[in-house]
């Protein structure tokens, strides 16, 4: 079942000369983690704001749960959870007060805020004012706020940016747990490792257009592109060579080194998602 269906969408900010989103189409099925991957300024957050109903002056069609987002009602937010790139909280309230307040905005049952804080290691800081929170603490708080009402569809904009590796890992495990529970997730990132680890499919976004959509492993596991680096000893001297994996079986030099037990190292260099991104878009991710 399609949860999101986007057809030929354009968006121009009133203050800009040119459109920021230029004819984007894609769909997302239920239970998928779908990534927006692209360099800074590509339009990822703008696209997310269109999908979450914040920016409604778009052209084209954006259907979420079979409803045109432009015509959404406030009910829309009962089914979606949004973790913003720059989460806003009431700084003069504590973390737990903030979560309780946001929970009160939903009409159906919400999760225990303390349990959520515990999951992201913030339970000891529950009674601190959010104004005293660090960036990473606010990011974690923003993430659990999006989960409060157990939404069917989650939008996560750079959820791990600025987090230390241990906290990033906790969030990534929680994202995968949401997927196991049947949730659909849109994940915006310029971190190719996160995209690779979490996403079923990623869209490469550059300058407001989608250059490619596929599963991360399908994008870079083509063995035709895999290189092998090896070195071997020849009369006491180390020789280093690079060869395509597909040519290894017919390489006389490699076969000789192998037969003479002269190999000193061998490793394959698969194309990374970033290599593919550069090849397809001519742009770097960062
Ligand atoms: N409110 C706005 N008014 C005018 N232009 C905007 C506005 N918000 C974003 N833009 C422009 O739209 C383009 C895309 O911005 P967007 O925030 O969607 O990029 P992004 O892919 O999320 O980047 P990043 O990885 O840095 O978060 C940028 O050129 C940005 O300057
Ligand atoms: Mg962004």
PDB file of C-alpha atoms and ligand atoms in Angstrom:
ATOM      1  CA  UNK A   1       0.000   0.000   0.000  1.00  0.00           C
ATOM      2  CA  UNK A   2       1.272   3.470  -0.902  1.00  0.00           C
ATOM      3  CA  UNK A   3       1.444   5.788   2.092  1.00  0.00           C
ATOM      4  CA  UNK A   4       2.958   8.684   0.138  1.00  0.00           C
ATOM      5  CA  UNK A   5       2.447   9.505  -3.532  1.00  0.00           C
ATOM      6  CA  UNK A   6       4.198  12.598  -4.868  1.00  0.00           C
ATOM      7  CA  UNK A   7       3.693  13.616  -8.521  1.00  0.00           C
ATOM      8  CA  UNK A   8       5.558  16.371 -10.308  1.00  0.00           C
ATOM      9  CA  UNK A   9       5.866  18.756  -7.410  1.00  0.00           C
ATOM     10  CA  UNK A  10       7.268  22.285  -7.668  1.00  0.00           C
ATOM     11  CA  UNK A  11       7.745  24.792  -4.888  1.00  0.00           C
ATOM     12  CA  UNK A  12       9.043  28.342  -5.028  1.00  0.00           C
ATOM     13  CA  UNK A  13       9.609  30.347  -1.841  1.00  0.00           C
ATOM     14  CA  UNK A  14       8.020  33.811  -2.232  1.00  0.00           C
ATOM     15  CA  UNK A  15      11.400  35.474  -1.590  1.00  0.00           C
ATOM     16  CA  UNK A  16      13.315  33.325  -4.140  1.00  0.00           C
ATOM     17  CA  UNK A  17      13.628  33.905  -7.852  1.00  0.00           C
ATOM     18  CA  UNK A  18      13.742  30.240  -8.787  1.00  0.00           C
ATOM     19  CA  UNK A  19      11.799  27.183  -7.652  1.00  0.00           C
ATOM     20  CA  UNK A  20      13.512  25.230  -4.835  1.00  0.00           C
ATOM     21  CA  UNK A  21      11.701  21.964  -5.648  1.00  0.00           C
ATOM     22  CA  UNK A  22      11.650  21.340  -9.382  1.00  0.00           C
ATOM     23  CA  UNK A  23       9.362  18.543 -10.555  1.00  0.00           C
ATOM     24  CA  UNK A  24       9.838  15.795  -7.984  1.00  0.00           C
ATOM     25  CA  UNK A  25       7.937  12.464  -8.117  1.00  0.00           C
ATOM     26  CA  UNK A  26       8.214   9.375  -5.902  1.00  0.00           C
ATOM     27  CA  UNK A  27       6.129   7.088  -3.741  1.00  0.00           C
ATOM     28  CA  UNK A  28       6.679   5.375  -0.411  1.00  0.00           C
ATOM     29  CA  UNK A  29       5.079   2.102   0.639  1.00  0.00           C
ATOM     30  CA  UNK A  30       3.878   1.198   4.086  1.00  0.00           C
ATOM     31  CA  UNK A  31       6.678  -0.106   6.326  1.00  0.00           C
ATOM     32  CA  UNK A  32       9.487   1.439   4.284  1.00  0.00           C
ATOM     33  CA  UNK A  33      12.290   3.634   5.538  1.00  0.00           C
ATOM     34  CA  UNK A  34      12.750   6.056   2.671  1.00  0.00           C
ATOM     35  CA  UNK A  35      15.741   8.406   2.682  1.00  0.00           C
ATOM     36  CA  UNK A  36      16.262  11.859   1.223  1.00  0.00           C
ATOM     37  CA  UNK A  37      20.004  12.041   0.658  1.00  0.00           C
ATOM     38  CA  UNK A  38      21.679  15.131  -0.716  1.00  0.00           C
ATOM     39  CA  UNK A  39      24.076  17.981  -0.066  1.00  0.00           C
ATOM     40  CA  UNK A  40      23.260  21.062   1.976  1.00  0.00           C
ATOM     41  CA  UNK A  41      20.718  23.290   0.229  1.00  0.00           C
ATOM     42  CA  UNK A  42      19.426  20.505  -2.043  1.00  0.00           C
ATOM     43  CA  UNK A  43      15.856  20.945  -0.818  1.00  0.00           C
ATOM     44  CA  UNK A  44      15.494  17.999   1.582  1.00  0.00           C
ATOM     45  CA  UNK A  45      13.968  19.963   4.454  1.00  0.00           C
ATOM     46  CA  UNK A  46      11.767  21.893   2.030  1.00  0.00           C
ATOM     47  CA  UNK A  47      10.443  18.609   0.647  1.00  0.00           C
ATOM     48  CA  UNK A  48       9.816  17.353   4.165  1.00  0.00           C
ATOM     49  CA  UNK A  49       7.925  20.570   5.005  1.00  0.00           C
ATOM     50  CA  UNK A  50       5.706  20.034   1.940  1.00  0.00           C
ATOM     51  CA  UNK A  51       4.953  16.462   3.044  1.00  0.00           C
ATOM     52  CA  UNK A  52       4.167  17.502   6.607  1.00  0.00           C
ATOM     53  CA  UNK A  53       1.735  20.172   5.444  1.00  0.00           C
ATOM     54  CA  UNK A  54       3.812  23.168   6.560  1.00  0.00           C
ATOM     55  CA  UNK A  55       4.422  24.504   3.031  1.00  0.00           C
ATOM     56  CA  UNK A  56       1.188  24.356   1.068  1.00  0.00           C
ATOM     57  CA  UNK A  57       1.876  26.649  -1.884  1.00  0.00           C
ATOM     58  CA  UNK A  58       3.264  23.801  -4.025  1.00  0.00           C
ATOM     59  CA  UNK A  59       2.266  22.822  -7.565  1.00  0.00           C
ATOM     60  CA  UNK A  60       1.601  19.184  -8.452  1.00  0.00           C
ATOM     61  CA  UNK A  61       0.149  16.461  -6.260  1.00  0.00           C
ATOM     62  CA  UNK A  62       1.272  15.329  -2.783  1.00  0.00           C
ATOM     63  CA  UNK A  63      -0.949  12.584  -1.420  1.00  0.00           C
ATOM     64  CA  UNK A  64      -0.354  11.173   2.067  1.00  0.00           C
ATOM     65  CA  UNK A  65      -2.753   8.493   3.328  1.00  0.00           C
ATOM     66  CA  UNK A  66      -4.655   9.165   0.076  1.00  0.00           C
ATOM     67  CA  UNK A  67      -5.371  12.805   0.995  1.00  0.00           C
ATOM     68  CA  UNK A  68      -3.941  15.819  -0.813  1.00  0.00           C
ATOM     69  CA  UNK A  69      -1.725  17.425   1.842  1.00  0.00           C
ATOM     70  CA  UNK A  70      -2.705  20.919   0.716  1.00  0.00           C
ATOM     71  CA  UNK A  71      -6.216  20.163   1.947  1.00  0.00           C
ATOM     72  CA  UNK A  72      -5.169  18.528   5.201  1.00  0.00           C
ATOM     73  CA  UNK A  73      -7.139  19.141   8.377  1.00  0.00           C
ATOM     74  CA  UNK A  74      -5.636  19.315  11.876  1.00  0.00           C
ATOM     75  CA  UNK A  75      -6.512  15.626  12.124  1.00  0.00           C
ATOM     76  CA  UNK A  76      -3.529  14.978   9.835  1.00  0.00           C
ATOM     77  CA  UNK A  77      -1.161  15.393  12.798  1.00  0.00           C
ATOM     78  CA  UNK A  78      -2.793  12.512  14.681  1.00  0.00           C
ATOM     79  CA  UNK A  79      -1.231  10.127  12.174  1.00  0.00           C
ATOM     80  CA  UNK A  80       2.168  11.683  11.552  1.00  0.00           C
ATOM     81  CA  UNK A  81       5.120  12.382  13.813  1.00  0.00           C
ATOM     82  CA  UNK A  82       7.597  15.103  12.877  1.00  0.00           C
ATOM     83  CA  UNK A  83      11.132  15.513  14.167  1.00  0.00           C
ATOM     84  CA  UNK A  84      12.233  18.922  12.896  1.00  0.00           C
ATOM     85  CA  UNK A  85      15.729  19.872  11.816  1.00  0.00           C
ATOM     86  CA  UNK A  86      15.741  22.591  14.505  1.00  0.00           C
ATOM     87  CA  UNK A  87      13.246  21.444  17.160  1.00  0.00           C
ATOM     88  CA  UNK A  88      11.436  24.170  19.090  1.00  0.00           C
ATOM     89  CA  UNK A  89      10.491  23.758  22.729  1.00  0.00           C
ATOM     90  CA  UNK A  90       9.302  25.929  25.559  1.00  0.00           C
ATOM     91  CA  UNK A  91      12.651  26.809  27.112  1.00  0.00           C
ATOM     92  CA  UNK A  92      11.131  27.924  30.418  1.00  0.00           C
ATOM     93  CA  UNK A  93       9.516  24.525  30.908  1.00  0.00           C
ATOM     94  CA  UNK A  94      11.260  21.297  31.812  1.00  0.00           C
ATOM     95  CA  UNK A  95      11.630  18.433  29.338  1.00  0.00           C
ATOM     96  CA  UNK A  96       8.876  16.402  30.973  1.00  0.00           C
ATOM     97  CA  UNK A  97       6.545  19.436  31.058  1.00  0.00           C
ATOM     98  CA  UNK A  98       7.185  20.001  27.370  1.00  0.00           C
ATOM     99  CA  UNK A  99       6.399  16.385  26.490  1.00  0.00           C
ATOM    100  CA  UNK A 100       3.246  16.404  28.643  1.00  0.00           C
ATOM    101  CA  UNK A 101       2.096  19.596  26.946  1.00  0.00           C
ATOM    102  CA  UNK A 102       2.671  18.229  23.432  1.00  0.00           C
ATOM    103  CA  UNK A 103       0.983  14.933  24.424  1.00  0.00           C
ATOM    104  CA  UNK A 104      -2.110  16.889  25.490  1.00  0.00           C
ATOM    105  CA  UNK A 105      -2.567  18.133  21.915  1.00  0.00           C
ATOM    106  CA  UNK A 106      -3.449  14.646  20.665  1.00  0.00           C
ATOM    107  CA  UNK A 107      -6.906  13.190  20.950  1.00  0.00           C
ATOM    108  CA  UNK A 108      -5.851   9.563  21.301  1.00  0.00           C
ATOM    109  CA  UNK A 109      -3.710   7.781  23.872  1.00  0.00           C
ATOM    110  CA  UNK A 110      -0.074   8.858  24.105  1.00  0.00           C
ATOM    111  CA  UNK A 111       3.044   7.130  25.425  1.00  0.00           C
ATOM    112  CA  UNK A 112       4.428   7.689  28.933  1.00  0.00           C
ATOM    113  CA  UNK A 113       6.824  10.659  28.481  1.00  0.00           C
ATOM    114  CA  UNK A 114       9.189   9.381  31.166  1.00  0.00           C
ATOM    115  CA  UNK A 115       9.496   6.010  29.416  1.00  0.00           C
ATOM    116  CA  UNK A 116      10.435   7.815  26.201  1.00  0.00           C
ATOM    117  CA  UNK A 117      12.999   9.984  27.987  1.00  0.00           C
ATOM    118  CA  UNK A 118      14.477   6.841  29.529  1.00  0.00           C
ATOM    119  CA  UNK A 119      14.885   5.253  26.097  1.00  0.00           C
ATOM    120  CA  UNK A 120      17.097   8.131  24.929  1.00  0.00           C
ATOM    121  CA  UNK A 121      18.946   8.477  28.254  1.00  0.00           C
ATOM    122  CA  UNK A 122      17.307  11.756  29.301  1.00  0.00           C
ATOM    123  CA  UNK A 123      15.345  10.520  32.357  1.00  0.00           C
ATOM    124  CA  UNK A 124      17.846  12.050  34.798  1.00  0.00           C
ATOM    125  CA  UNK A 125      17.448  15.391  33.006  1.00  0.00           C
ATOM    126  CA  UNK A 126      13.639  15.229  32.822  1.00  0.00           C
ATOM    127  CA  UNK A 127      13.187  18.068  35.345  1.00  0.00           C
ATOM    128  CA  UNK A 128      15.758  20.410  33.845  1.00  0.00           C
ATOM    129  CA  UNK A 129      14.626  23.455  31.882  1.00  0.00           C
ATOM    130  CA  UNK A 130      14.920  22.843  28.155  1.00  0.00           C
ATOM    131  CA  UNK A 131      16.774  26.179  27.850  1.00  0.00           C
ATOM    132  CA  UNK A 132      19.638  24.481  29.713  1.00  0.00           C
ATOM    133  CA  UNK A 133      19.698  21.509  27.327  1.00  0.00           C
ATOM    134  CA  UNK A 134      22.637  20.999  24.943  1.00  0.00           C
ATOM    135  CA  UNK A 135      22.026  20.679  21.183  1.00  0.00           C
ATOM    136  CA  UNK A 136      22.307  16.878  21.364  1.00  0.00           C
ATOM    137  CA  UNK A 137      19.845  16.725  24.281  1.00  0.00           C
ATOM    138  CA  UNK A 138      17.348  18.858  22.332  1.00  0.00           C
ATOM    139  CA  UNK A 139      17.781  16.579  19.316  1.00  0.00           C
ATOM    140  CA  UNK A 140      16.960  13.531  21.436  1.00  0.00           C
ATOM    141  CA  UNK A 141      13.995  15.320  23.007  1.00  0.00           C
ATOM    142  CA  UNK A 142      12.747  16.317  19.536  1.00  0.00           C
ATOM    143  CA  UNK A 143      13.013  12.725  18.418  1.00  0.00           C
ATOM    144  CA  UNK A 144      10.920  11.299  21.266  1.00  0.00           C
ATOM    145  CA  UNK A 145       8.374  14.109  20.918  1.00  0.00           C
ATOM    146  CA  UNK A 146       7.719  12.784  17.392  1.00  0.00           C
ATOM    147  CA  UNK A 147       6.967   9.342  18.871  1.00  0.00           C
ATOM    148  CA  UNK A 148       4.600  10.493  21.652  1.00  0.00           C
ATOM    149  CA  UNK A 149       1.357   9.601  19.862  1.00  0.00           C
ATOM    150  CA  UNK A 150       2.630   6.418  18.200  1.00  0.00           C
ATOM    151  CA  UNK A 151       2.201   7.805  14.648  1.00  0.00           C
ATOM    152  CA  UNK A 152       1.904   5.552  11.590  1.00  0.00           C
ATOM    153  CA  UNK A 153       4.189   7.806   9.571  1.00  0.00           C
ATOM    154  CA  UNK A 154       7.348   9.459  10.894  1.00  0.00           C
ATOM    155  CA  UNK A 155       9.328  12.330   9.386  1.00  0.00           C
ATOM    156  CA  UNK A 156      12.841  12.588  10.744  1.00  0.00           C
ATOM    157  CA  UNK A 157      15.010  15.485   9.568  1.00  0.00           C
ATOM    158  CA  UNK A 158      18.684  14.767  10.331  1.00  0.00           C
ATOM    159  CA  UNK A 159      17.793  12.931  13.571  1.00  0.00           C
ATOM    160  CA  UNK A 160      21.389  11.966  14.396  1.00  0.00           C
ATOM    161  CA  UNK A 161      23.130  15.181  13.371  1.00  0.00           C
ATOM    162  CA  UNK A 162      25.352  16.490  16.159  1.00  0.00           C
ATOM    163  CA  UNK A 163      24.924  13.378  18.303  1.00  0.00           C
ATOM    164  CA  UNK A 164      27.830  11.382  19.732  1.00  0.00           C
ATOM    165  CA  UNK A 165      28.158   7.844  18.321  1.00  0.00           C
ATOM    166  CA  UNK A 166      26.548   6.143  21.354  1.00  0.00           C
ATOM    167  CA  UNK A 167      23.440   8.334  21.237  1.00  0.00           C
ATOM    168  CA  UNK A 168      23.286   8.130  17.440  1.00  0.00           C
ATOM    169  CA  UNK A 169      23.280   4.332  17.787  1.00  0.00           C
ATOM    170  CA  UNK A 170      20.400   4.420  20.311  1.00  0.00           C
ATOM    171  CA  UNK A 171      18.316   6.569  17.935  1.00  0.00           C
ATOM    172  CA  UNK A 172      19.103   4.351  14.960  1.00  0.00           C
ATOM    173  CA  UNK A 173      18.023   1.246  16.907  1.00  0.00           C
ATOM    174  CA  UNK A 174      14.785   3.028  17.866  1.00  0.00           C
ATOM    175  CA  UNK A 175      14.171   3.954  14.205  1.00  0.00           C
ATOM    176  CA  UNK A 176      14.600   0.297  13.213  1.00  0.00           C
ATOM    177  CA  UNK A 177      12.256  -0.746  16.024  1.00  0.00           C
ATOM    178  CA  UNK A 178       9.597   1.631  14.641  1.00  0.00           C
ATOM    179  CA  UNK A 179      10.026  -0.021  11.251  1.00  0.00           C
ATOM    180  CA  UNK A 180       9.620  -3.482  12.799  1.00  0.00           C
ATOM    181  CA  UNK A 181       6.351  -2.213  14.277  1.00  0.00           C
ATOM    182  CA  UNK A 182       5.096  -1.476  10.759  1.00  0.00           C
ATOM    183  CA  UNK A 183       5.719   2.268  10.720  1.00  0.00           C
ATOM    184  CA  UNK A 184       6.630   4.169   7.569  1.00  0.00           C
ATOM    185  CA  UNK A 185       9.583   6.524   7.959  1.00  0.00           C
ATOM    186  CA  UNK A 186      10.973   9.396   5.902  1.00  0.00           C
ATOM    187  CA  UNK A 187      14.547  10.064   6.891  1.00  0.00           C
ATOM    188  CA  UNK A 188      16.370  13.169   5.719  1.00  0.00           C
ATOM    189  CA  UNK A 189      20.141  13.041   5.892  1.00  0.00           C
ATOM    190  CA  UNK A 190      23.442  13.928   4.313  1.00  0.00           C
ATOM    191  CA  UNK A 191      25.082  11.070   6.157  1.00  0.00           C
ATOM    192  CA  UNK A 192      25.550   8.225   3.692  1.00  0.00           C
ATOM    193  CA  UNK A 193      26.337   5.721   6.468  1.00  0.00           C
ATOM    194  CA  UNK A 194      22.966   6.373   8.136  1.00  0.00           C
ATOM    195  CA  UNK A 195      21.232   6.159   4.762  1.00  0.00           C
ATOM    196  CA  UNK A 196      22.917   2.871   4.011  1.00  0.00           C
ATOM    197  CA  UNK A 197      22.241   1.346   7.397  1.00  0.00           C
ATOM    198  CA  UNK A 198      18.632   2.414   7.791  1.00  0.00           C
ATOM    199  CA  UNK A 199      16.988   3.005   4.433  1.00  0.00           C
ATOM    200  CA  UNK A 200      15.171   0.500   2.228  1.00  0.00           C
ATOM    201  CA  UNK A 201      15.385   3.033  -0.584  1.00  0.00           C
ATOM    202  CA  UNK A 202      17.048   6.399  -0.953  1.00  0.00           C
ATOM    203  CA  UNK A 203      16.385   9.305  -3.276  1.00  0.00           C
ATOM    204  CA  UNK A 204      19.459  11.274  -4.342  1.00  0.00           C
ATOM    205  CA  UNK A 205      18.371  14.909  -4.236  1.00  0.00           C
ATOM    206  CA  UNK A 206      20.369  17.676  -5.897  1.00  0.00           C
ATOM    207  CA  UNK A 207      19.204  21.220  -6.595  1.00  0.00           C
ATOM    208  CA  UNK A 208      15.540  20.400  -6.071  1.00  0.00           C
ATOM    209  CA  UNK A 209      15.410  17.343  -8.314  1.00  0.00           C
ATOM    210  CA  UNK A 210      15.694  13.591  -7.740  1.00  0.00           C
ATOM    211  CA  UNK A 211      18.635  12.147  -9.684  1.00  0.00           C
ATOM    212  CA  UNK A 212      18.115   8.501  -8.689  1.00  0.00           C
ATOM    213  CA  UNK A 213      15.963   6.310  -6.434  1.00  0.00           C
ATOM    214  CA  UNK A 214      16.993   2.798  -5.411  1.00  0.00           C
ATOM    215  CA  UNK A 215      17.970   0.507  -2.544  1.00  0.00           C
ATOM    216  CA  UNK A 216      21.368   1.600  -1.159  1.00  0.00           C
ATOM    217  CA  UNK A 217      22.926  -1.834  -1.764  1.00  0.00           C
ATOM    218  CA  UNK A 218      21.669  -1.863  -5.360  1.00  0.00           C
ATOM    219  CA  UNK A 219      23.304   1.505  -5.901  1.00  0.00           C
ATOM    220  CA  UNK A 220      26.807   0.492  -4.964  1.00  0.00           C
ATOM    221  CA  UNK A 221      27.188  -3.283  -4.859  1.00  0.00           C
ATOM    222  CA  UNK A 222      27.748  -3.691  -8.564  1.00  0.00           C
ATOM    223  CA  UNK A 223      30.800  -5.968  -8.688  1.00  0.00           C
ATOM    224  CA  UNK A 224      31.663  -4.633 -12.142  1.00  0.00           C
ATOM    225  CA  UNK A 225      32.707  -1.438 -10.370  1.00  0.00           C
ATOM    226  CA  UNK A 226      34.521  -3.091  -7.460  1.00  0.00           C
ATOM    227  CA  UNK A 227      38.277  -2.628  -7.431  1.00  0.00           C
ATOM    228  CA  UNK A 228      40.802  -4.915  -5.771  1.00  0.00           C
ATOM    229  CA  UNK A 229      44.061  -3.588  -4.343  1.00  0.00           C
ATOM    230  CA  UNK A 230      46.812  -6.135  -3.829  1.00  0.00           C
ATOM    231  CA  UNK A 231      50.530  -6.185  -3.195  1.00  0.00           C
ATOM    232  CA  UNK A 232      53.143  -8.893  -3.588  1.00  0.00           C
ATOM    233  CA  UNK A 233      56.858  -9.426  -3.125  1.00  0.00           C
ATOM    234  CA  UNK A 234      59.093  -9.660  -6.202  1.00  0.00           C
ATOM    235  CA  UNK A 235      62.793 -10.185  -5.512  1.00  0.00           C
ATOM    236  CA  UNK A 236      62.380  -8.608  -2.064  1.00  0.00           C
ATOM    237  CA  UNK A 237      60.556  -5.568  -3.428  1.00  0.00           C
ATOM    238  CA  UNK A 238      56.867  -4.894  -2.664  1.00  0.00           C
ATOM    239  CA  UNK A 239      54.780  -4.260  -5.779  1.00  0.00           C
ATOM    240  CA  UNK A 240      51.321  -2.675  -5.423  1.00  0.00           C
ATOM    241  CA  UNK A 241      48.581  -3.182  -7.985  1.00  0.00           C
ATOM    242  CA  UNK A 242      44.934  -2.199  -8.493  1.00  0.00           C
ATOM    243  CA  UNK A 243      42.685  -4.295 -10.711  1.00  0.00           C
ATOM    244  CA  UNK A 244      38.926  -4.651 -11.329  1.00  0.00           C
ATOM    245  CA  UNK A 245      37.393  -7.567  -9.403  1.00  0.00           C
ATOM    246  CA  UNK A 246      35.960  -8.951 -12.637  1.00  0.00           C
ATOM    247  CA  UNK A 247      39.488  -9.037 -14.199  1.00  0.00           C
ATOM    248  CA  UNK A 248      41.210 -10.764 -11.275  1.00  0.00           C
ATOM    249  CA  UNK A 249      40.693 -14.301 -12.628  1.00  0.00           C
ATOM    250  CA  UNK A 250      42.434 -13.481 -15.913  1.00  0.00           C
ATOM    251  CA  UNK A 251      45.228 -11.274 -14.543  1.00  0.00           C
ATOM    252  CA  UNK A 252      48.536 -13.116 -15.213  1.00  0.00           C
ATOM    253  CA  UNK A 253      50.382 -10.929 -12.705  1.00  0.00           C
ATOM    254  CA  UNK A 254      47.890 -11.678  -9.921  1.00  0.00           C
ATOM    255  CA  UNK A 255      47.793 -15.407 -10.727  1.00  0.00           C
ATOM    256  CA  UNK A 256      51.619 -15.586 -10.625  1.00  0.00           C
ATOM    257  CA  UNK A 257      51.770 -13.839  -7.256  1.00  0.00           C
ATOM    258  CA  UNK A 258      49.093 -16.177  -5.939  1.00  0.00           C
ATOM    259  CA  UNK A 259      50.845 -19.313  -7.256  1.00  0.00           C
ATOM    260  CA  UNK A 260      54.224 -18.224  -5.839  1.00  0.00           C
ATOM    261  CA  UNK A 261      52.647 -17.438  -2.437  1.00  0.00           C
ATOM    262  CA  UNK A 262      54.085 -13.937  -2.852  1.00  0.00           C
ATOM    263  CA  UNK A 263      50.910 -11.962  -2.027  1.00  0.00           C
ATOM    264  CA  UNK A 264      51.374  -9.702   1.009  1.00  0.00           C
ATOM    265  CA  UNK A 265      47.959  -8.021   1.056  1.00  0.00           C
ATOM    266  CA  UNK A 266      44.672  -8.016  -0.806  1.00  0.00           C
ATOM    267  CA  UNK A 267      41.484  -6.107  -0.246  1.00  0.00           C
ATOM    268  CA  UNK A 268      38.462  -5.089  -2.268  1.00  0.00           C
ATOM    269  CA  UNK A 269      37.279  -1.505  -2.552  1.00  0.00           C
ATOM    270  CA  UNK A 270      33.563  -1.539  -3.190  1.00  0.00           C
ATOM    271  CA  UNK A 271      31.944   1.610  -4.436  1.00  0.00           C
ATOM    272  CA  UNK A 272      30.461   3.509  -1.541  1.00  0.00           C
ATOM    273  CA  UNK A 273      27.115   5.233  -1.699  1.00  0.00           C
ATOM    274  CA  UNK A 274      29.052   8.492  -1.806  1.00  0.00           C
ATOM    275  CA  UNK A 275      31.017   7.294  -4.884  1.00  0.00           C
ATOM    276  CA  UNK A 276      27.697   6.529  -6.553  1.00  0.00           C
ATOM    277  CA  UNK A 277      26.301   9.871  -5.497  1.00  0.00           C
ATOM    278  CA  UNK A 278      29.240  11.665  -7.100  1.00  0.00           C
ATOM    279  CA  UNK A 279      29.028   9.508 -10.244  1.00  0.00           C
ATOM    280  CA  UNK A 280      25.306  10.141 -10.671  1.00  0.00           C
ATOM    281  CA  UNK A 281      25.071  13.772  -9.653  1.00  0.00           C
ATOM    282  CA  UNK A 282      28.537  15.210 -10.133  1.00  0.00           C
ATOM    283  CA  UNK A 283      28.221  16.608  -6.594  1.00  0.00           C
ATOM    284  CA  UNK A 284      29.692  15.682  -3.215  1.00  0.00           C
ATOM    285  CA  UNK A 285      27.387  14.890  -0.321  1.00  0.00           C
ATOM    286  CA  UNK A 286      28.986  17.161   2.259  1.00  0.00           C
TER     287      UNK A 286
HETATM  288  N1  LIG B   1      12.031  30.130   3.996  1.00  0.00           N
HETATM  289  C1  LIG B   1      12.822  30.170   2.934  1.00  0.00           C
HETATM  290  N2  LIG B   1      12.789  31.191   2.066  1.00  0.00           N
HETATM  291  C2  LIG B   1      13.578  31.243   0.980  1.00  0.00           C
HETATM  292  N3  LIG B   1      14.474  30.267   0.644  1.00  0.00           N
HETATM  293  C3  LIG B   1      14.542  29.209   1.471  1.00  0.00           C
HETATM  294  C4  LIG B   1      13.747  29.105   2.655  1.00  0.00           C
HETATM  295  N4  LIG B   1      14.040  27.929   3.274  1.00  0.00           N
HETATM  296  C5  LIG B   1      14.990  27.340   2.512  1.00  0.00           C
HETATM  297  N5  LIG B   1      15.291  28.100   1.440  1.00  0.00           N
HETATM  298  C6  LIG B   1      16.283  27.784   0.375  1.00  0.00           C
HETATM  299  O1  LIG B   1      15.873  26.584  -0.267  1.00  0.00           O
HETATM  300  C7  LIG B   1      17.013  25.794  -0.588  1.00  0.00           C
HETATM  301  C8  LIG B   1      16.840  24.410   0.019  1.00  0.00           C
HETATM  302  O2  LIG B   1      16.860  24.517   1.429  1.00  0.00           O
HETATM  303  P1  LIG B   1      16.592  23.253   2.376  1.00  0.00           P
HETATM  304  O3  LIG B   1      16.592  23.734   3.778  1.00  0.00           O
HETATM  305  O4  LIG B   1      15.377  22.543   1.894  1.00  0.00           O
HETATM  306  O5  LIG B   1      17.897  22.371   2.076  1.00  0.00           O
HETATM  307  P2  LIG B   1      18.416  21.016   2.745  1.00  0.00           P
HETATM  308  O6  LIG B   1      18.615  20.044   1.641  1.00  0.00           O
HETATM  309  O7  LIG B   1      17.496  20.621   3.840  1.00  0.00           O
HETATM  310  O8  LIG B   1      19.844  21.463   3.318  1.00  0.00           O
HETATM  311  P3  LIG B   1      20.628  21.018   4.675  1.00  0.00           P
HETATM  312  O9  LIG B   1      21.274  19.698   4.362  1.00  0.00           O
HETATM  313  O10 LIG B   1      21.618  22.108   4.870  1.00  0.00           O
HETATM  314  O11 LIG B   1      19.628  20.923   5.807  1.00  0.00           O
HETATM  315  C9  LIG B   1      18.232  26.547  -0.070  1.00  0.00           C
HETATM  316  O12 LIG B   1      18.792  27.250  -1.140  1.00  0.00           O
HETATM  317  C10 LIG B   1      17.654  27.492   0.961  1.00  0.00           C
HETATM  318  O13 LIG B   1      18.415  28.675   1.061  1.00  0.00           O
HETATM  319 MG1  LIG B   2      17.773  20.394   5.895  1.00  0.00          MG
END
